[in-house]
XYZ file of C-alpha atoms in Angstrom:
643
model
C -4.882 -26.347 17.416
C -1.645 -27.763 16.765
C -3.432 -30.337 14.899
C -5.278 -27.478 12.516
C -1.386 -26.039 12.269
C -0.243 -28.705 10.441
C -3.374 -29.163 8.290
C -3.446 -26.100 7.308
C 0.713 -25.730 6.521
C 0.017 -28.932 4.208
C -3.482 -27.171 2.362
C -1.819 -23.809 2.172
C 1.466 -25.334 0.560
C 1.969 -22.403 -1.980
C 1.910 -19.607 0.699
C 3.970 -20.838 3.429
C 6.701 -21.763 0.737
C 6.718 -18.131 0.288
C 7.663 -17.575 3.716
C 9.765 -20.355 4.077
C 11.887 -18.584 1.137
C 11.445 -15.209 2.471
C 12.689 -16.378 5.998
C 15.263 -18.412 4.261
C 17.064 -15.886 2.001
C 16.996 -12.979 4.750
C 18.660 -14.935 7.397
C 21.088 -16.003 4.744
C 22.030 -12.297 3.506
C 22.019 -11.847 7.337
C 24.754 -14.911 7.770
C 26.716 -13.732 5.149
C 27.199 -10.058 6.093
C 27.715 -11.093 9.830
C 30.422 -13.629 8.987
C 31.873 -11.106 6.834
C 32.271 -8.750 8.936
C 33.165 -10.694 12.032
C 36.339 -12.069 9.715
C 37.834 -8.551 8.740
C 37.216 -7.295 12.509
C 39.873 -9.852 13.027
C 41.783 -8.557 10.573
C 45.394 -6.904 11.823
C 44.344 -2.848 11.935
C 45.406 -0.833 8.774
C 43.841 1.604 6.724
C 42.333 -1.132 4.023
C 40.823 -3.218 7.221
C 38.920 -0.009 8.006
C 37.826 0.658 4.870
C 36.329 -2.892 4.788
C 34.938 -3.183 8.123
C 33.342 0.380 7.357
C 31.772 -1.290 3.878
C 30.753 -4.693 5.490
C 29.341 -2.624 8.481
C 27.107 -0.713 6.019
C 26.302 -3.946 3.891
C 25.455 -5.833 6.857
C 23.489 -2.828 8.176
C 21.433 -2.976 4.888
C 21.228 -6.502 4.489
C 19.945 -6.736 8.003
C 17.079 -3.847 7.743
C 15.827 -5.191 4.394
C 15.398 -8.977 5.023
C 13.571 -7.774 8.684
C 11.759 -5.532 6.497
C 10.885 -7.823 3.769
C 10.039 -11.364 6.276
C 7.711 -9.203 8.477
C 5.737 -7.495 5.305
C 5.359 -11.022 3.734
C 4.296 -12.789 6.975
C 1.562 -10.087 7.853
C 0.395 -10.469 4.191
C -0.015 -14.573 4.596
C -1.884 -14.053 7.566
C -3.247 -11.058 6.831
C -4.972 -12.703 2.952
C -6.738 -15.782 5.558
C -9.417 -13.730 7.346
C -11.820 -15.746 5.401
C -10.541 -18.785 7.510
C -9.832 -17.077 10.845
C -13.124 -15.937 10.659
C -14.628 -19.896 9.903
C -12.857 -20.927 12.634
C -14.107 -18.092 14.974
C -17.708 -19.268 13.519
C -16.908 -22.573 14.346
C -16.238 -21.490 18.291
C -12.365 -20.791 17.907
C -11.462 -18.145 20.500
C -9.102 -15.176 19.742
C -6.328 -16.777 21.959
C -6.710 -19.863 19.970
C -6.383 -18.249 16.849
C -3.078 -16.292 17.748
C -1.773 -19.447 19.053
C -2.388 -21.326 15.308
C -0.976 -18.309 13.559
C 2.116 -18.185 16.143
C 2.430 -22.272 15.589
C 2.626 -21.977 11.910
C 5.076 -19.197 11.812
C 7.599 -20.844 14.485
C 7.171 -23.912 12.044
C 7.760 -21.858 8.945
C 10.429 -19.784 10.539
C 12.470 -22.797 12.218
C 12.821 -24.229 9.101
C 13.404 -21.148 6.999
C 16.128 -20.105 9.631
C 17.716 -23.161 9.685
C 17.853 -22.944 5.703
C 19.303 -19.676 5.811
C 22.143 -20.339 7.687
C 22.880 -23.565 5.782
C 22.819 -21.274 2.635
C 24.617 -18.084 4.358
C 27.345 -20.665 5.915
C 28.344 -21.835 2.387
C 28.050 -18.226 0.804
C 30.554 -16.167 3.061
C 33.600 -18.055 1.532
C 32.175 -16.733 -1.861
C 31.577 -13.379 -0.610
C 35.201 -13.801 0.814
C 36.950 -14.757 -2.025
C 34.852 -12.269 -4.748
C 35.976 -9.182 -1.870
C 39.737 -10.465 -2.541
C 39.849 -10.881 -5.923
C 38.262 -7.774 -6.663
C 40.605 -5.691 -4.080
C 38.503 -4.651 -2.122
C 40.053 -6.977 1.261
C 43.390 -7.156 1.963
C 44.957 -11.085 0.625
C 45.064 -12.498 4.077
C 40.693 -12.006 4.573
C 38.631 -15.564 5.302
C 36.120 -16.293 7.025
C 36.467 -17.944 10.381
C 34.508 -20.260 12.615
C 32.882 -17.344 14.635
C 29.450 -18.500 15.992
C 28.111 -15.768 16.741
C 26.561 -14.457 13.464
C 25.098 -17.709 12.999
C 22.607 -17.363 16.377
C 22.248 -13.380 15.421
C 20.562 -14.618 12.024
C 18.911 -17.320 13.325
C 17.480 -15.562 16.356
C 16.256 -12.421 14.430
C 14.910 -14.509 11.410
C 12.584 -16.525 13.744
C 12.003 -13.468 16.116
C 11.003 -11.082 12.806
C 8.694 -14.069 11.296
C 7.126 -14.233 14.862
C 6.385 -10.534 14.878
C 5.264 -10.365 11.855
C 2.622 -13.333 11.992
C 2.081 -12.056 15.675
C 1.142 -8.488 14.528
C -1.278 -9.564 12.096
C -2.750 -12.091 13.982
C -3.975 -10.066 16.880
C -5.779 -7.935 15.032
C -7.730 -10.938 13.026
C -8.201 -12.571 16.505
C -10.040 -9.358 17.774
C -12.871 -9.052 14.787
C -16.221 -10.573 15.303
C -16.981 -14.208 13.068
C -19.239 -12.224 11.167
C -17.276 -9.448 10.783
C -14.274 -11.254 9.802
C -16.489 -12.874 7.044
C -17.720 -9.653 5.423
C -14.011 -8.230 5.692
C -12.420 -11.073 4.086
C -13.690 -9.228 0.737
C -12.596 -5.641 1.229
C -10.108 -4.378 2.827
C -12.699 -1.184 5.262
C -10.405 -0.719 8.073
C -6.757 -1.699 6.676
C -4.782 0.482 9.653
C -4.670 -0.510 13.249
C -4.049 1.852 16.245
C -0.325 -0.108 16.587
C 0.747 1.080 12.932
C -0.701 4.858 13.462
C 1.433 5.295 16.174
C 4.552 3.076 15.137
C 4.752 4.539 11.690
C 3.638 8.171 13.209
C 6.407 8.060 15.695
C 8.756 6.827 12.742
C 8.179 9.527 10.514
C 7.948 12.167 13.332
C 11.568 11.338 14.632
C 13.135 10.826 10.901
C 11.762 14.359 10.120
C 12.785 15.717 13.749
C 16.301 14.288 14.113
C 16.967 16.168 10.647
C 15.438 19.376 11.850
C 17.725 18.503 15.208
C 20.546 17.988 13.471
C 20.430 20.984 11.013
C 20.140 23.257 14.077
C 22.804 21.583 16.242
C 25.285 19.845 14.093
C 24.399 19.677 10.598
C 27.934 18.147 9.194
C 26.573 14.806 10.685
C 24.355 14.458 8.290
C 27.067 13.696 5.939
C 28.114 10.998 7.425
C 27.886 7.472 5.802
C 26.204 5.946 8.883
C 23.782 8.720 8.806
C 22.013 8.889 5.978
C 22.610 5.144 6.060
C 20.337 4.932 8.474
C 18.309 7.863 7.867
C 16.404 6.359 4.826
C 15.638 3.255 6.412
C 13.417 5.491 8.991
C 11.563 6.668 6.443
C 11.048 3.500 4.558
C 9.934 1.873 7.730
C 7.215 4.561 8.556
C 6.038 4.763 4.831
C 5.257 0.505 4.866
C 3.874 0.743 8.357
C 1.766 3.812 6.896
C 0.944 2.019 3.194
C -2.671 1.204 4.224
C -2.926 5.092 3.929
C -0.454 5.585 1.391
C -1.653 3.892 -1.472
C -5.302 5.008 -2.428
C -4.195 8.451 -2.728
C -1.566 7.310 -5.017
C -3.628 4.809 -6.567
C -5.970 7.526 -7.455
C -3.068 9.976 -8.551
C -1.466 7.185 -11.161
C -4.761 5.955 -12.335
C -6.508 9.345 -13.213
C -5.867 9.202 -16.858
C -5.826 5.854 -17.455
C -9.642 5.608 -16.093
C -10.587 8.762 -18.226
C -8.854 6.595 -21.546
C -10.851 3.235 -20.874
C -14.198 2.681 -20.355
C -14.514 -0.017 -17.591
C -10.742 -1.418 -17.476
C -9.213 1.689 -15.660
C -11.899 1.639 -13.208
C -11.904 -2.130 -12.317
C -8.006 -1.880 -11.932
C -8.339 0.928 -9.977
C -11.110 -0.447 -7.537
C -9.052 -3.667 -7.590
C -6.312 -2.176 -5.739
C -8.120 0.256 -3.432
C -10.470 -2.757 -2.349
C -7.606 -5.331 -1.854
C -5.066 -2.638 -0.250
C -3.067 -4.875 2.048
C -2.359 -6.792 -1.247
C -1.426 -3.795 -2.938
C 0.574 -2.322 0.261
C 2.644 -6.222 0.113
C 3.353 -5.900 -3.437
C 4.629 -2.175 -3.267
C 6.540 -2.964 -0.068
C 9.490 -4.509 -1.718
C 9.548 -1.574 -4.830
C 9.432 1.080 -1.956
C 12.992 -0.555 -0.554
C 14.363 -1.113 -3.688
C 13.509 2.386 -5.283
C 14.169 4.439 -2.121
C 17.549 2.663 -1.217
C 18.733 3.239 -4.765
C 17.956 6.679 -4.728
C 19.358 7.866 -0.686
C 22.452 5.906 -0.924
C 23.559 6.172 -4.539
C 21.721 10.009 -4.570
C 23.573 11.049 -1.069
C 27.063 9.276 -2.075
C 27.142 11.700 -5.482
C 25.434 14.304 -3.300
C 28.252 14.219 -1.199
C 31.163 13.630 -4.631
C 29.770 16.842 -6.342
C 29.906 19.147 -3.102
C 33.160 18.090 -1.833
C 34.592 19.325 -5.831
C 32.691 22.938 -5.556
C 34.415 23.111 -1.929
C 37.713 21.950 -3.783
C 36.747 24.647 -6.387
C 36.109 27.231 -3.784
C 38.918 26.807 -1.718
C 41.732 27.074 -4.507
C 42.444 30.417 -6.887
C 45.004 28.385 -9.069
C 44.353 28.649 -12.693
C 46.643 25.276 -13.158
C 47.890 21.698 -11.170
C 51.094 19.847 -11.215
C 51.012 16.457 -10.400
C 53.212 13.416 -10.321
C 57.248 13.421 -11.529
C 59.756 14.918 -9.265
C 58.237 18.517 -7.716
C 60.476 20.141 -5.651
C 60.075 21.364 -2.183
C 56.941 23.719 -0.511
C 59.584 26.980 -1.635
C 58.536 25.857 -4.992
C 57.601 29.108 -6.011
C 61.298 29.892 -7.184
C 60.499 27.620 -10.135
C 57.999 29.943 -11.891
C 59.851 32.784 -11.262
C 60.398 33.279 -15.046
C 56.812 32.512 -15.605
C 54.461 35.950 -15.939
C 52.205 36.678 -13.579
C 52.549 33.232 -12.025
C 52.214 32.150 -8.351
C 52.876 28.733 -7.085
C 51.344 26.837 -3.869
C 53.134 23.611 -3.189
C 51.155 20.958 -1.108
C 53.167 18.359 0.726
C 50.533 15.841 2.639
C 50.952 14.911 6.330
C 49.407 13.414 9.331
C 48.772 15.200 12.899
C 47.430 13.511 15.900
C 45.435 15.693 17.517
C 44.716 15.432 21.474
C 40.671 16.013 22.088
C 39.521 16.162 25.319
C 42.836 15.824 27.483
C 42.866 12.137 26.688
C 41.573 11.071 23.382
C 43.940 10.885 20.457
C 42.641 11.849 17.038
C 44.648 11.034 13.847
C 43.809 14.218 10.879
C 45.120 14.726 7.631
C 47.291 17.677 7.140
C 49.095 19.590 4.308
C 52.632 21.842 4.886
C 52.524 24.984 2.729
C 54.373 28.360 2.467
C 52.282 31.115 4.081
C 53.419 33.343 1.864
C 51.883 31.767 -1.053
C 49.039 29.541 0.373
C 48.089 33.922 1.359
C 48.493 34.592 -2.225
C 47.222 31.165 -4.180
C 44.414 30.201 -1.572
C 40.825 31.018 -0.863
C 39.938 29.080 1.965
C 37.096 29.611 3.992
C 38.067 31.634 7.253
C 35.726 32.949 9.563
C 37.670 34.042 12.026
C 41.583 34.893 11.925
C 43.876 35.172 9.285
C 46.094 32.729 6.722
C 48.707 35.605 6.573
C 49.386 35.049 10.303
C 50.535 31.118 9.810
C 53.907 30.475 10.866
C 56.088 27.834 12.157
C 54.527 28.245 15.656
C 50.889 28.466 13.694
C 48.023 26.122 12.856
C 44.886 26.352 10.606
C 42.239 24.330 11.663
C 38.737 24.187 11.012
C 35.699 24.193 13.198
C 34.978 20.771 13.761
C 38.229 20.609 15.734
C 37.535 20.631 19.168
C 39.496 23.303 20.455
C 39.054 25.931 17.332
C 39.484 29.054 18.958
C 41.939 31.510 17.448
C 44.755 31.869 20.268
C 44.322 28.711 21.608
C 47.349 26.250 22.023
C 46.683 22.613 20.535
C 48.699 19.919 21.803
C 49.578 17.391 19.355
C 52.041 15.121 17.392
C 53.870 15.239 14.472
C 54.288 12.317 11.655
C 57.167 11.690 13.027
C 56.211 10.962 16.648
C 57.405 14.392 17.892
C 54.884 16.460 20.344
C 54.460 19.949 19.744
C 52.118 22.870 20.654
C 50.808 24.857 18.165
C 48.641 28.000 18.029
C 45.677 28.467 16.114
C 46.404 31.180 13.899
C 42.870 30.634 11.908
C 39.837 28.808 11.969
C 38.279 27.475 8.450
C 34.447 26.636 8.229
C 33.596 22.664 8.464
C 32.150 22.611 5.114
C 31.528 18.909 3.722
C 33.679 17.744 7.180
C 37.356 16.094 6.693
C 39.006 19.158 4.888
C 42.299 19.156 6.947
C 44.568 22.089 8.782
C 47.507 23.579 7.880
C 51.210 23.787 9.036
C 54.710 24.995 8.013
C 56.684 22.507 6.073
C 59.253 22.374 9.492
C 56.101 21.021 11.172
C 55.915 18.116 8.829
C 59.060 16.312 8.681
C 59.527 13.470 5.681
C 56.537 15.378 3.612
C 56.466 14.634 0.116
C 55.127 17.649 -2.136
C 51.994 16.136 -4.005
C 50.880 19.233 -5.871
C 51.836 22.329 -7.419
C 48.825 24.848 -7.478
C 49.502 27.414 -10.212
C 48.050 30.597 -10.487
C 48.586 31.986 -13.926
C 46.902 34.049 -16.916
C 45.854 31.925 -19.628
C 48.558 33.717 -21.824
C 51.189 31.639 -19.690
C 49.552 27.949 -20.161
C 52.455 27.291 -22.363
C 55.520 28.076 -20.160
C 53.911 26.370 -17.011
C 53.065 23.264 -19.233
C 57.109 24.113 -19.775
C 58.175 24.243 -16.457
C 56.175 21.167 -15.482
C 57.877 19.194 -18.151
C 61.430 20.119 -16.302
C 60.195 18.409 -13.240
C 58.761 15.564 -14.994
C 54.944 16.447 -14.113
C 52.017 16.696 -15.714
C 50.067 19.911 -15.946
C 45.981 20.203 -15.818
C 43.800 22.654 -15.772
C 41.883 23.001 -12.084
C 39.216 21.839 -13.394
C 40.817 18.806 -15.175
C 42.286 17.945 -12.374
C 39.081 18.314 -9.989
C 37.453 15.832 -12.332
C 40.396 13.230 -11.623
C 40.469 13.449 -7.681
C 36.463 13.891 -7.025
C 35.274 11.293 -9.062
C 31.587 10.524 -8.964
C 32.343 6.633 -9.116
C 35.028 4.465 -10.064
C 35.779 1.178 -9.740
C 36.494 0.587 -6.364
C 32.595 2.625 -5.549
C 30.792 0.972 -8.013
C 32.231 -2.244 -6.215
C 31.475 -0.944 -2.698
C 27.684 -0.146 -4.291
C 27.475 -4.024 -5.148
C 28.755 -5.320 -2.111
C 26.709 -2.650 -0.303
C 23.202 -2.713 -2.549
C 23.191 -5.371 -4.688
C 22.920 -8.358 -2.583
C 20.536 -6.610 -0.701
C 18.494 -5.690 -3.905
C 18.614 -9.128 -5.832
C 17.218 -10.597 -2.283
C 14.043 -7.802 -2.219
C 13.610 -8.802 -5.725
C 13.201 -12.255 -5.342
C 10.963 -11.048 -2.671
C 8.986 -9.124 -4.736
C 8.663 -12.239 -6.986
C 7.380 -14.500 -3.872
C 4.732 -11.952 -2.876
C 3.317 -11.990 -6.147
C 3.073 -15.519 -6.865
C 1.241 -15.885 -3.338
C -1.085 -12.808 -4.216
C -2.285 -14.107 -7.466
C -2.074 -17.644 -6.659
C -4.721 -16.617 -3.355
C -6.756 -14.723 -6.298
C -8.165 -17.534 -8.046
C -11.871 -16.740 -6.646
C -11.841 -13.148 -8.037
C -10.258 -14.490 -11.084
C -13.090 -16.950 -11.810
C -15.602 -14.559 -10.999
C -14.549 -12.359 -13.955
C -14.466 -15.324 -15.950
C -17.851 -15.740 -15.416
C -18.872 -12.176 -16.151
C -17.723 -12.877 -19.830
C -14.301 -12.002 -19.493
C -12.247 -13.436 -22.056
C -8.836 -15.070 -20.880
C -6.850 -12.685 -21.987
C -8.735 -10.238 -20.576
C -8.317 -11.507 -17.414
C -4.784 -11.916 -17.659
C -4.584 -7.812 -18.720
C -6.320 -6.632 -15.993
C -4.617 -8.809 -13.156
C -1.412 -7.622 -14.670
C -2.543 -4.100 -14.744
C -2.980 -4.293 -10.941
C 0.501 -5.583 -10.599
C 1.821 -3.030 -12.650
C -0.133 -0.176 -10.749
C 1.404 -1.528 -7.216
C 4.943 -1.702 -8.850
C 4.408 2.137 -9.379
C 2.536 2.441 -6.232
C 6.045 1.901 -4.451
C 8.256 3.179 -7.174
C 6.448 6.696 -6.491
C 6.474 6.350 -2.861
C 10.762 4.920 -3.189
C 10.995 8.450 -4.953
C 9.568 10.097 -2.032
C 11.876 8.598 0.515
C 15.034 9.387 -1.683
C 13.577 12.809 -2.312
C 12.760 13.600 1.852
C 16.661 12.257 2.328
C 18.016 14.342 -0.551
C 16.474 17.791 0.477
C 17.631 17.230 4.001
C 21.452 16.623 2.909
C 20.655 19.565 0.244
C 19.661 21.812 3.436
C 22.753 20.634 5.404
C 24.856 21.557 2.898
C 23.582 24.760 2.288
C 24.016 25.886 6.257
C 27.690 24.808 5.821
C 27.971 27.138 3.305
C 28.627 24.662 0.532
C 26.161 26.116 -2.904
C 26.284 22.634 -4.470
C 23.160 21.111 -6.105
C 21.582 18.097 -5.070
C 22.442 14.719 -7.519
C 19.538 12.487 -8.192
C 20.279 8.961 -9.747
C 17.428 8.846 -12.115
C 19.033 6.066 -14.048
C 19.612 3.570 -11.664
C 16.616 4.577 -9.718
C 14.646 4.129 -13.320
C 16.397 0.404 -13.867
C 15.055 -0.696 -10.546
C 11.608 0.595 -11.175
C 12.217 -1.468 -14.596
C 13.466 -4.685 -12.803
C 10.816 -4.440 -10.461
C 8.064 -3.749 -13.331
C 8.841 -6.785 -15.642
C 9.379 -8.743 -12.752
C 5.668 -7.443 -11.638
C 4.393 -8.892 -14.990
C 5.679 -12.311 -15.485
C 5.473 -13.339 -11.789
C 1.700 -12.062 -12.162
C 1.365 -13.805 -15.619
C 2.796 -17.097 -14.894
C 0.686 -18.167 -12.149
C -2.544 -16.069 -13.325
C -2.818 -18.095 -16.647
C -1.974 -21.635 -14.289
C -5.129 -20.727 -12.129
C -7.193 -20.040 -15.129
C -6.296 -23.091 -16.571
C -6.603 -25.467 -13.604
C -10.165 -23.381 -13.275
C -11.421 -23.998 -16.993
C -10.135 -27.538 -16.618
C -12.564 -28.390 -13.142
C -15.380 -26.519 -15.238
C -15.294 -28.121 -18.336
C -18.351 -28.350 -20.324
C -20.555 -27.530 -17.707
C -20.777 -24.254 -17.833
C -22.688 -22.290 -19.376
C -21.324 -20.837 -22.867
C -21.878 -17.068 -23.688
C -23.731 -16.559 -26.814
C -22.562 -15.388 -29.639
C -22.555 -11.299 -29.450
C -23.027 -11.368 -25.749
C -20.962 -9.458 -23.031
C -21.920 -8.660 -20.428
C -21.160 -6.820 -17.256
C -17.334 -5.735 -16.403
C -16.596 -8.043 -20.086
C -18.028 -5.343 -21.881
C -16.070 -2.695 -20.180
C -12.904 -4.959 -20.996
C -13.925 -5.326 -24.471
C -14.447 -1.374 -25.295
C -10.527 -0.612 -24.335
């Protein structure tokens, strides 16, 4: 067997290279987020360290998921596109062990080297990585990466244990067909799901759809968190590729209705094409699906998240204007507007609490000191139980993700300054979008700076408080002006997390996508020659095969869109029991540019090797064949012809 191995790596050259890369670049990504991150954990702790270990953590996290992903779809596609062999060999007396064990050989030969590669690759891209994180401010100056070893045998060790379990997966199940059997499915896909993938990809979807049902009953402000739908999406994803098999003829079906009621034989064949070769058409949509659906969850659930935290802003505030910046004067600020009609001022002065939760764990919180007189009169926060009017300098306002938010209750905690106190809960705010702060007397926040001035004023008095901003040097916007400024959708440090986060992780599933579709068209050159020899013309040939491509591009595109629009409702429905009306943000343009990447990358990595087979066919035929007459075309040619 070992002996057949290595034959058969050396005859099957074009395949296993699209392995080897596939192995290759996913244990690289995988070297290079793990370095990464293992350099800023040993980082000195401040609050930029955590805000890269939190972004490497959720690159790496990514990075890992879609290079498993990816390796074990293309590995159970190689394997899965030789039944013709397996099933030679199993004529030729080959026994199902012995088959697994030749599958298993090759992809321990493939994946040693392709790990190996990867780590070569990964070792000399985390510097990069390093530097580009520096010089774009994202790490702090002092950020390299180290000599830690242990990210180097995590990507190795996965990279050769996913490429086993892919090749392992597929193999079993052509080691347990009959010869003959094996033979006469080596044309169509019949059976394309396996007990295994019902109940893997069953169990996946079940528990994505039950934790959010779970959640929404029990705590439905974690599924706003980062790691959540993080990881939430990548559920999905894996349960819709395990699932494909059953996936894609009903979508086939769905995006080729009106093209086979437009054409007379074209539609059809493209259709049948990719209903009769589904694995193929499940490989090819596999990458699309990641790309499209991690796109849409994180970039949908980040803006998701923007927009509702600015309606809770929105909600929360009365004030018709906000000062900002120059010298504002102290939380009694509300002396200043005195001579301003109808005018009521809120000053904000930020500060930090450390909370004690659970008698022994010590939680830093954000905090801001306010008059209660006029955070009464300005404010509209969301209290359910209590009242704002009772805060004092013995009071709190907390919210109810606190753990002891009971109005009455004592809190023990500690001021900026170090001090320990013991505050009463004077009101309790809902959760909301999570991370909204309590609030305090200005003497419980010693060395806070005012940050903001909330106004409430008729519009007949924008000119005297743009007035009385000037005398403190500030600047004056409108609530709404100023909501746009502090809740930004993106800027430049988020569209810089998004590239750290997605785009290495996206360029690697799209060289992916690439690799699967040389080796599917390249592994096509029997069913390319047949239509040849129908009467199709070249470029006829070429159309269709392209067509197919095309359709399995889509194929994943639509299902991508599903994903990001199952992650999307259930943030939508978290947000609504919190009380927060704020609609849900799809990213239809970057969702549509992937879908566009993935589509002319579809076509020329389906042309370019198409037109080679053709050629190196025509060539081995030369003159031998037999012509077609002049006005003849038959079978599926004349179906090609009438478009």
């Amino acid at each position: 067997m070992l002996r057949i191995a290595l034959r058969s790596l050396r005859r099957r050259w074009m395949t296993q290279v699209g392995t080897f890369v596939a192995v290759a670049l996913g244990v690289a990504l995988m070297t290079v987020m793990g370095l990464g991150l293992a350099a800023s954990a040993a980082l000195p702790a401040g609050a930029e360290v955590v805000g890269l270990n939190s972004m490497l953590g959720t690159a790496g996290g990514v990075s890992s998921f879609v290079a498993a992903f990816v390796v074990a779809s293309t590995f159970s596609y190689a394997v899965a596109a030789r039944r013709r062999e397996l099933g030679l060999l199993r004529l030729a007396g080959s026994t199902p062990g012995q088959l697994r064990r030749l599958v298993l050989a090759e992809a321990a030969a493939v994946g040693l080297a392709g790990s190996a590669a990867g780590l070569v690759l990964g070792r000399e891209g985390a510097p990069l990585m390093a530097r580009w994180t520096v010089a774009q401010g994202l790490a702090p100056a002092g950020y390299a990466i180290g000599n830690q070893t242990w990210p180097l045998h995590t990507a190795f060790w996965t990279g050769l244990l996913v490429a086993l379990s892919g090749a392992y997966a597929a193999s079993r199940r052509a080691g347990r067909v009959g010869p003959l059997e094996a033979l006469r499915e080596a044309v169509t896909d019949g059976r394309p799901m396996t007990p295994g993938r019902w109940v893997v990809g069953g169990g996946l979807l079940l528990c994505a759809v039950g934790f959010v049902g779970w959640r929404l009953g029990s705590d439905p402000g974690s599924l706003l968190k980062r790691k959540t739908y993080t990881v939430q999406p990548m559920l999905l994803i894996s349960a819709c590729g395990l699932l494909a098999p059953v996936l894609v003829r009903p979508v086939v079906r769905l995006l080729m209705w009106v093209p086979v009621r437009l054409t007379s034989y074209a539609g059809r064949l493209v259709r049948a094409n990719a209903s009769a070769g589904i694995r193929r058409t499940a490989a090819v949509a596999a990458p699309v699906l990641v790309m499209v659906a991690l796109t849409g969850s994180l970039l949908g659930s980040a803006w998701t998240l923007k927009d509702a935290k600015a309606v809770e802003a929105r909600a929360r505030t009365g004030a018709d204007y906000v000062l900002t910046g120059g010298r504002l004067p102290d939380p009694a600020a509300g002396r200043g507007f005195a001579g301003v009609p109808g005018a009521s001022a809120l000053a904000v002065a930020d500060t930090r609490l450390t909370v004690l939760e659970e008698g022994f764990v010590k939680v830093p919180t954000e905090a801001f000191a306010v008059d209660p007189a006029a955070l009464a009169e300005v404010s509209r926060l969301p209290v359910v139980a209590g009242s704002v009017a009772d805060l004092d300098d013995g009071g709190i306002i907390v919210t109810q993700e606190w753990w002891q938010h009971r109005v009455g209750d004592s809190v023990p905690l500690w001021l900026a300054d170090g001090t320990a106190a013991r505050l009463r809960i004077v009101a309790v705010m809902r959760t909301g979008t999570g991370d909204n702060g309590a609030y305090v007397t200005p003497r419980n926040a010693p060395g806070a700076k005012v940050s903001r001035i909330e106004v409430k004023a008729p519009a007949s008095a924008a000119a005297a408080v743009r007035e009385t901003a000037a005398r403190y040097g500030a600047t004056a916007h409108t609530t709404e002006e100023w909501l746009t400024a502090t809740h930004p959708r993106t800027n430049r440090f988020t569209v810089l997390g998004y590239v750290l986060v997605l785009g290495i992780a996206l360029v690697y599933t799209a060289i992916a996508l690439a690799n699967t579709l040389l080796m599917a068209t390249s592994d096509r050159g029997g069913d390319l020659r047949l239509l040849r020899l129908a009467g199709a013309t070249r470029g006829q040939v070429l159309a269709v095969t392209t067509a197919e491509s095309l359709l399995a591009a889509a194929v994943g595109a639509l299902l991508g869109t599903a994903v990001t629009a199952v992650n999307l409702a259930g943030m939508r429905a978290a947000l609504a029991v919190l009380g927060v009306d704020s609609p849900v943000v799809v990213p239809w343009l970057p969702m549509g540019a992937v879908a566009g990447v993935c589509a002319v990358l579809s076509a020329l990595c389906t042309l370019l090797p198409a037109a080679r087979v053709l050629r190196r066919r025509t060539g081995r035929r030369g003159t031998g064949r037999r012509g077609t007459r002049s006005g003849e075309v038959p079978g599926i040619a004349a179906g090609l012809a009438s478009r």
